[in-house]
């Protein structure tokens, strides 16, 4: 039979109560707390005790043990530090939170429950034994002692003496506890790598005692005064015990396996022959045996093992308590002033009941009410008050919050945009993270972001409307302003290229493509003199005109044909032709991009190319490309005419008024963007985005010196030359004999410039320049799609052909040396026309994105003879409802990604006698006969 009793408090068996009553006031209460790993949470195994087999451990449960014939009552406190209880709490937390486990919150709750049970043990026990399953002292236990001291001084001392005054626990007085409990440490396991000799075990115990003493002393867990000490340590007695010789919680399965292995591999006890030979070499019998009586040292070790037990270790401290010298040596300065009470079992039970209810049971009842303010605060805020980590992290986050906000506000300008705001927020976040840590850091960052956001929006936020070049407006958002300003300045040249000026970053298409050039023309002494081609623009007939609306889903089909209205002559041709379907459309070879309208759509699609002259060129069967030469049926091909362009001349036509009713333009809706190949021809823009000007006679350009600074400013050195282009034509008259026509073309007495007449052949020289300009005002010409002109040496015989017969990129890196890689844009096309009986025709087409932009004229402009013409391209391109932004940088593999100018923009036609040279945009001609160069 077992020599001890065990029961779950408060169900005390009657026979045990009778035996405890006989002890009177000599009961020493020992509390057992700490960690356990077994299924029944048993920490009494070192004392030879265990709970019943049907025992189920639970948090806050107290299992009592009493050994017959002793004066010691054991209280085994089952807490959250027992692994079986801890695992059950984890499972319940996961089930309650639907698999979302908050470790911080769980750890706080676990530790606060353990502190509650420890407080109960410190107030109801004389001796507290802390059991540790590992072989080393856990420094985290110091934190638990600090929390216990804090809870006792800040909570229990405020309400416990008053609430115990009229209770069965009044005998413990104002101290609210039996004594300053003595704390002992029991380690169930000894380090496996250490030998378990008497000297080694004692040395290890003494070293651990010194470490614990220093830690507790340093953190003021015990002091020289018993009133201010949480616990007491004996000064001259051992308070650390290592179980080095007994296996407290054996694994019986592993022991059975070890026994089986030993049995199976048991060595043969017979001595080998080699061993006998070695023994014969000994000088005398017993040569290798130790001195002294056999077994004397083993007997000492066995005696030490029998005496070195946890029970004997505890009995020395129990005897101190029974003899009244419990506090002797615990406190150096005031050794005898500490309270120490030995109560009878009924008196102690009354104290235990009262303290259990106050410290543990009432905290589990959420409906409990009390009139004591301090006690109510203890019940409601106990867990929060113990969560020092939360306070610590909150304090750090508060410091980080102040530092982050200070960093943000000190660096914030008077007005700034979202990019600066995000940059300042990144700097403030870095400053916050230098101090702020822990679970509340995320909430602290959110609070800092809200404060900084409010600071920014409190009169410091910029308008941030994006310009057409994707630069935000820097003016205050709350201050009304009619004109946006991004603070970015571009250097651009005027229409004629003579004057450069500073332009603000444009925010609308009119500012970009019209207003600036009109403004700088007022200060340019050449722009006011030049001849300007008048592009067709919108002329309203009502006051409430508006921009045309477009369907964003309108398809852009490229099938190679385009439908146009048929004239009377074409209708007759259609009736005479057997295949009427082929006559319903006109081939669009003269266009740089072939188009067709949407099937079933009633929108009028303009060719936006060479206009009415398309029909004329087809009627006369003229060649449309320099690479495909066509002749009439009466002509024969020869080797002399293979590299010639044949231009058929007609009789001068009588002046007639232009046909009316062929095209109708809207007077109530205008085109919001630029004209492109799929624009509705009936819509015109409010202002011209292109400019075509004759800046003077052809003599102002010298191919030896190039473009001079006084005439065209801002050109880079060596990149200010135009490229010569030799074009060979053969003139064929429709009605006259060639020799008669040649006689009429001859101008005697004057030398012809930049053209030669050799029989019926005409060789003309045109100078062409593709000018690029960057935002810093640097200008340069290109001699190839991928090459910047580097002086006269780059100009070869076929150089211009690379420019006019290739796709020219709309954007190209500027060769100016700068930290930033500025992109130059194709802004001007320079043309010096020959003094020959022909006109140069320009019809540029710029492909940007899905659009192909054109001049928007019915008849392409004709350039007057022997003149210097400059075609200025738009600064910003915009489709129907879509702004096309320039690229930030060009990819080397795809330089045309930002857009490009299509080849074949130049044409040649016979001189138009009806052309008004004083105002070339107001010609009454329908286009004449021409072909594309």
Coordinates of C-alpha atoms in Angstrom, one line a residue, residues 175-434:
X175 CA 1.1 40.8 4.9
X176 CA -1.7 38.7 3.1
X177 CA 0.6 35.6 3.1
X178 CA 1.9 33.1 5.5
X179 CA 5.5 34.2 5.1
X180 CA 8.0 35.2 2.5
X181 CA 8.1 31.8 0.9
X182 CA 11.4 30.1 0.4
X183 CA 12.0 29.1 -3.3
X184 CA 13.7 25.9 -4.2
X185 CA 14.7 24.5 -7.7
X186 CA 14.4 20.9 -8.6
X187 CA 15.9 19.7 -12.0
X188 CA 14.6 16.4 -13.0
X189 CA 17.5 15.7 -15.4
X190 CA 21.2 16.0 -15.2
X191 CA 23.3 17.0 -18.3
X192 CA 23.9 13.9 -20.2
X193 CA 27.5 14.8 -21.2
X194 CA 28.6 15.2 -17.6
X195 CA 29.8 12.4 -15.3
X196 CA 27.4 11.7 -12.4
X197 CA 30.0 11.5 -9.7
X198 CA 29.5 13.1 -6.3
X199 CA 32.0 15.9 -6.9
X200 CA 30.7 16.7 -10.4
X201 CA 27.0 16.7 -9.3
X202 CA 27.8 18.9 -6.3
X203 CA 29.9 21.3 -8.4
X204 CA 27.1 21.6 -10.9
X205 CA 24.5 22.3 -8.2
X206 CA 26.7 25.0 -6.6
X207 CA 27.4 26.7 -9.9
X208 CA 23.7 26.8 -10.8
X209 CA 22.9 28.2 -7.3
X210 CA 25.4 31.0 -7.9
X211 CA 23.8 31.8 -11.3
X212 CA 20.3 31.9 -9.9
X213 CA 21.3 34.0 -7.0
X214 CA 23.0 36.6 -9.2
X215 CA 20.0 36.8 -11.5
X216 CA 17.4 37.1 -8.8
X217 CA 19.5 39.5 -6.8
X218 CA 20.2 41.6 -9.8
X219 CA 16.5 41.9 -10.7
X220 CA 15.5 42.6 -7.0
X221 CA 13.4 39.5 -6.8
X222 CA 14.6 39.2 -3.2
X223 CA 16.3 41.9 -1.2
X224 CA 17.6 42.4 2.3
X225 CA 14.1 43.1 3.6
X226 CA 11.4 40.4 3.8
X227 CA 8.6 42.9 3.3
X228 CA 9.9 44.0 -0.2
X229 CA 11.1 40.5 -1.3
X230 CA 8.9 38.3 -3.4
X231 CA 10.7 35.1 -2.3
X232 CA 13.5 34.1 0.0
X233 CA 16.7 32.1 -0.6
X234 CA 18.5 30.3 2.2
X235 CA 22.0 31.8 2.7
X236 CA 23.8 28.7 3.9
X237 CA 21.7 25.8 2.6
X238 CA 21.4 24.2 -0.7
X239 CA 18.4 25.4 -2.7
X240 CA 19.2 23.6 -6.1
X241 CA 18.8 19.9 -6.5
X242 CA 19.7 17.9 -9.6
X243 CA 18.2 14.4 -10.0
X244 CA 21.3 12.6 -11.3
X245 CA 20.7 9.0 -10.2
X246 CA 17.1 8.2 -10.7
X247 CA 15.0 8.0 -13.9
X248 CA 11.8 9.7 -12.9
X249 CA 9.7 9.3 -16.1
X250 CA 11.0 6.1 -17.8
X251 CA 9.8 5.1 -21.2
X252 CA 9.0 1.4 -20.6
X253 CA 8.9 0.6 -24.3
X254 CA 12.4 1.8 -24.9
X255 CA 13.6 0.0 -21.8
X256 CA 12.1 -3.3 -23.1
X257 CA 13.8 -2.7 -26.4
X258 CA 17.2 -2.1 -24.7
X259 CA 16.8 -5.3 -22.7
X260 CA 16.0 -7.3 -25.8
X261 CA 19.1 -5.9 -27.6
X262 CA 21.4 -6.8 -24.6
X263 CA 20.0 -10.3 -24.5
X264 CA 20.4 -10.9 -28.2
X265 CA 24.0 -9.5 -28.3
X266 CA 25.2 -10.8 -25.0
X267 CA 29.0 -11.3 -25.1
X268 CA 30.6 -14.7 -24.4
X269 CA 32.1 -14.6 -20.9
X270 CA 34.9 -17.1 -21.7
X271 CA 38.3 -15.6 -21.7
X272 CA 40.1 -15.6 -25.0
X273 CA 43.4 -17.3 -25.4
X274 CA 45.1 -14.0 -26.2
X275 CA 43.9 -12.7 -22.8
X276 CA 45.5 -15.7 -21.0
X277 CA 48.8 -15.0 -22.7
X278 CA 48.7 -11.4 -21.6
X279 CA 48.0 -12.4 -18.0
X280 CA 51.0 -14.8 -18.0
X281 CA 53.3 -11.8 -18.6
X282 CA 52.3 -10.1 -15.3
X283 CA 55.2 -10.1 -12.7
X284 CA 52.9 -11.3 -10.0
X285 CA 49.2 -12.1 -9.4
X286 CA 46.9 -9.1 -9.0
X287 CA 49.4 -6.8 -10.8
X288 CA 46.6 -4.9 -12.7
X289 CA 44.1 -4.7 -9.7
X290 CA 43.6 -1.4 -7.7
X291 CA 44.9 -0.9 -4.2
X292 CA 42.7 -0.9 -1.1
X293 CA 39.9 -3.0 0.0
X294 CA 37.7 -4.1 -2.9
X295 CA 34.4 -2.2 -3.3
X296 CA 35.2 0.6 -0.8
X297 CA 34.8 3.4 -3.4
X298 CA 31.7 1.8 -4.8
X299 CA 30.2 1.7 -1.4
X300 CA 30.7 5.4 -0.9
X301 CA 29.1 6.1 -4.3
X302 CA 26.1 3.9 -3.4
X303 CA 25.7 5.6 0.0
X304 CA 25.8 9.1 -1.8
X305 CA 23.1 8.0 -4.2
X306 CA 20.9 6.7 -1.4
X307 CA 21.2 10.0 0.5
X308 CA 21.1 12.3 -2.6
X309 CA 17.3 12.4 -3.0
X310 CA 14.7 15.1 -3.5
X311 CA 12.9 14.1 -0.3
X312 CA 16.1 14.5 1.9
X313 CA 16.8 17.7 0.1
X314 CA 13.4 19.1 1.0
X315 CA 13.4 17.8 4.6
X316 CA 16.2 20.1 5.6
X317 CA 14.1 23.1 4.7
X318 CA 11.0 21.7 6.4
X319 CA 13.0 21.2 9.6
X320 CA 14.0 24.9 9.4
X321 CA 10.4 25.9 9.2
X322 CA 9.4 23.6 12.1
X323 CA 12.2 24.8 14.3
X324 CA 11.4 28.5 13.9
X325 CA 14.6 29.5 12.1
X326 CA 13.0 29.6 8.7
X327 CA 14.1 33.2 8.0
X328 CA 17.4 32.9 9.6
X329 CA 20.0 33.7 7.0
X330 CA 17.5 34.6 4.4
X331 CA 17.8 38.3 4.9
X332 CA 21.1 39.8 6.0
X333 CA 20.0 43.2 7.4
X334 CA 16.7 42.3 9.0
X335 CA 16.8 38.6 9.7
X336 CA 14.0 38.2 12.4
X337 CA 11.4 40.8 11.3
X338 CA 9.8 38.7 8.6
X339 CA 6.4 37.2 9.2
X340 CA 6.2 33.4 9.5
X341 CA 2.9 31.6 10.5
X342 CA 2.3 27.9 11.0
X343 CA -1.5 27.4 11.0
X344 CA -3.7 24.5 11.8
X345 CA -5.3 22.7 8.9
X346 CA -8.8 24.3 9.3
X347 CA -7.2 27.8 9.6
X348 CA -5.0 27.2 6.5
X349 CA -8.0 25.7 4.6
X350 CA -10.0 28.9 5.3
X351 CA -7.1 31.0 3.9
X352 CA -6.8 28.7 0.9
X353 CA -10.5 28.9 0.1
X354 CA -10.6 32.7 0.4
X355 CA -7.4 33.3 -1.7
X356 CA -8.4 30.8 -4.3
X357 CA -11.7 32.5 -4.8
X358 CA -10.2 36.0 -4.9
X359 CA -7.2 35.3 -7.1
X360 CA -8.5 32.5 -9.4
X361 CA -12.2 31.7 -9.3
X362 CA -13.6 35.2 -9.6
X363 CA -11.4 35.9 -12.6
X364 CA -13.1 33.1 -14.5
X365 CA -16.6 34.5 -13.9
X366 CA -17.3 37.4 -16.3
X367 CA -20.5 38.3 -14.4
X368 CA -18.8 38.8 -11.1
X369 CA -19.4 42.3 -9.6
X370 CA -17.5 44.0 -6.8
X371 CA -17.6 47.4 -5.2
X372 CA -13.9 47.5 -4.6
X373 CA -12.4 49.6 -7.4
X374 CA -8.9 48.2 -7.1
X375 CA -10.2 44.6 -7.1
X376 CA -12.3 45.4 -10.2
X377 CA -9.3 46.8 -11.9
X378 CA -7.4 43.6 -11.0
X379 CA -10.0 41.4 -12.5
X380 CA -10.5 43.4 -15.7
X381 CA -7.0 44.6 -16.5
X382 CA -4.8 41.9 -15.0
X383 CA -3.7 40.3 -18.3
X384 CA -3.1 43.7 -19.9
X385 CA -1.1 44.9 -17.0
X386 CA 1.2 41.8 -17.2
X387 CA 1.7 42.2 -20.9
X388 CA 4.9 44.1 -20.7
X389 CA 5.9 43.1 -24.2
X390 CA 2.8 44.8 -25.5
X391 CA 3.7 47.9 -23.5
X392 CA 7.3 47.7 -24.7
X393 CA 6.4 47.4 -28.3
X394 CA 3.8 50.1 -28.0
X395 CA 6.4 52.4 -26.4
X396 CA 8.8 51.6 -29.3
X397 CA 6.2 52.2 -31.9
X398 CA 5.3 55.5 -30.2
X399 CA 8.9 56.5 -30.5
X400 CA 9.0 55.4 -34.1
X401 CA 5.8 57.2 -34.8
X402 CA 7.2 60.5 -33.5
X403 CA 10.4 60.0 -35.4
X404 CA 8.7 59.1 -38.6
X405 CA 6.3 62.0 -38.5
X406 CA 9.1 64.4 -37.7
X407 CA 11.1 63.0 -40.6
X408 CA 8.2 63.5 -42.9
X409 CA 7.3 67.0 -41.8
X410 CA 10.8 68.3 -41.7
X411 CA 11.5 67.2 -45.3
X412 CA 8.1 68.2 -46.7
X413 CA 8.1 71.3 -49.0
X414 CA 5.3 73.9 -49.1
X415 CA 3.6 72.1 -52.0
X416 CA 4.3 68.7 -53.4
X417 CA 2.7 65.9 -55.4
X418 CA 2.0 62.3 -54.9
X419 CA 5.5 61.2 -56.0
X420 CA 7.2 63.4 -53.4
X421 CA 4.6 62.2 -50.9
X422 CA 5.4 58.6 -51.5
X423 CA 9.1 59.4 -51.3
X424 CA 8.7 61.1 -48.0
X425 CA 6.5 58.3 -46.8
X426 CA 9.3 55.8 -47.7
X427 CA 11.8 57.9 -45.7
X428 CA 9.4 58.2 -42.8
X429 CA 8.9 54.4 -42.8
X430 CA 12.6 53.8 -42.6
X431 CA 12.8 56.3 -39.7
X432 CA 9.9 54.6 -38.0
X433 CA 11.4 51.1 -38.4
X434 CA 14.6 52.3 -36.7

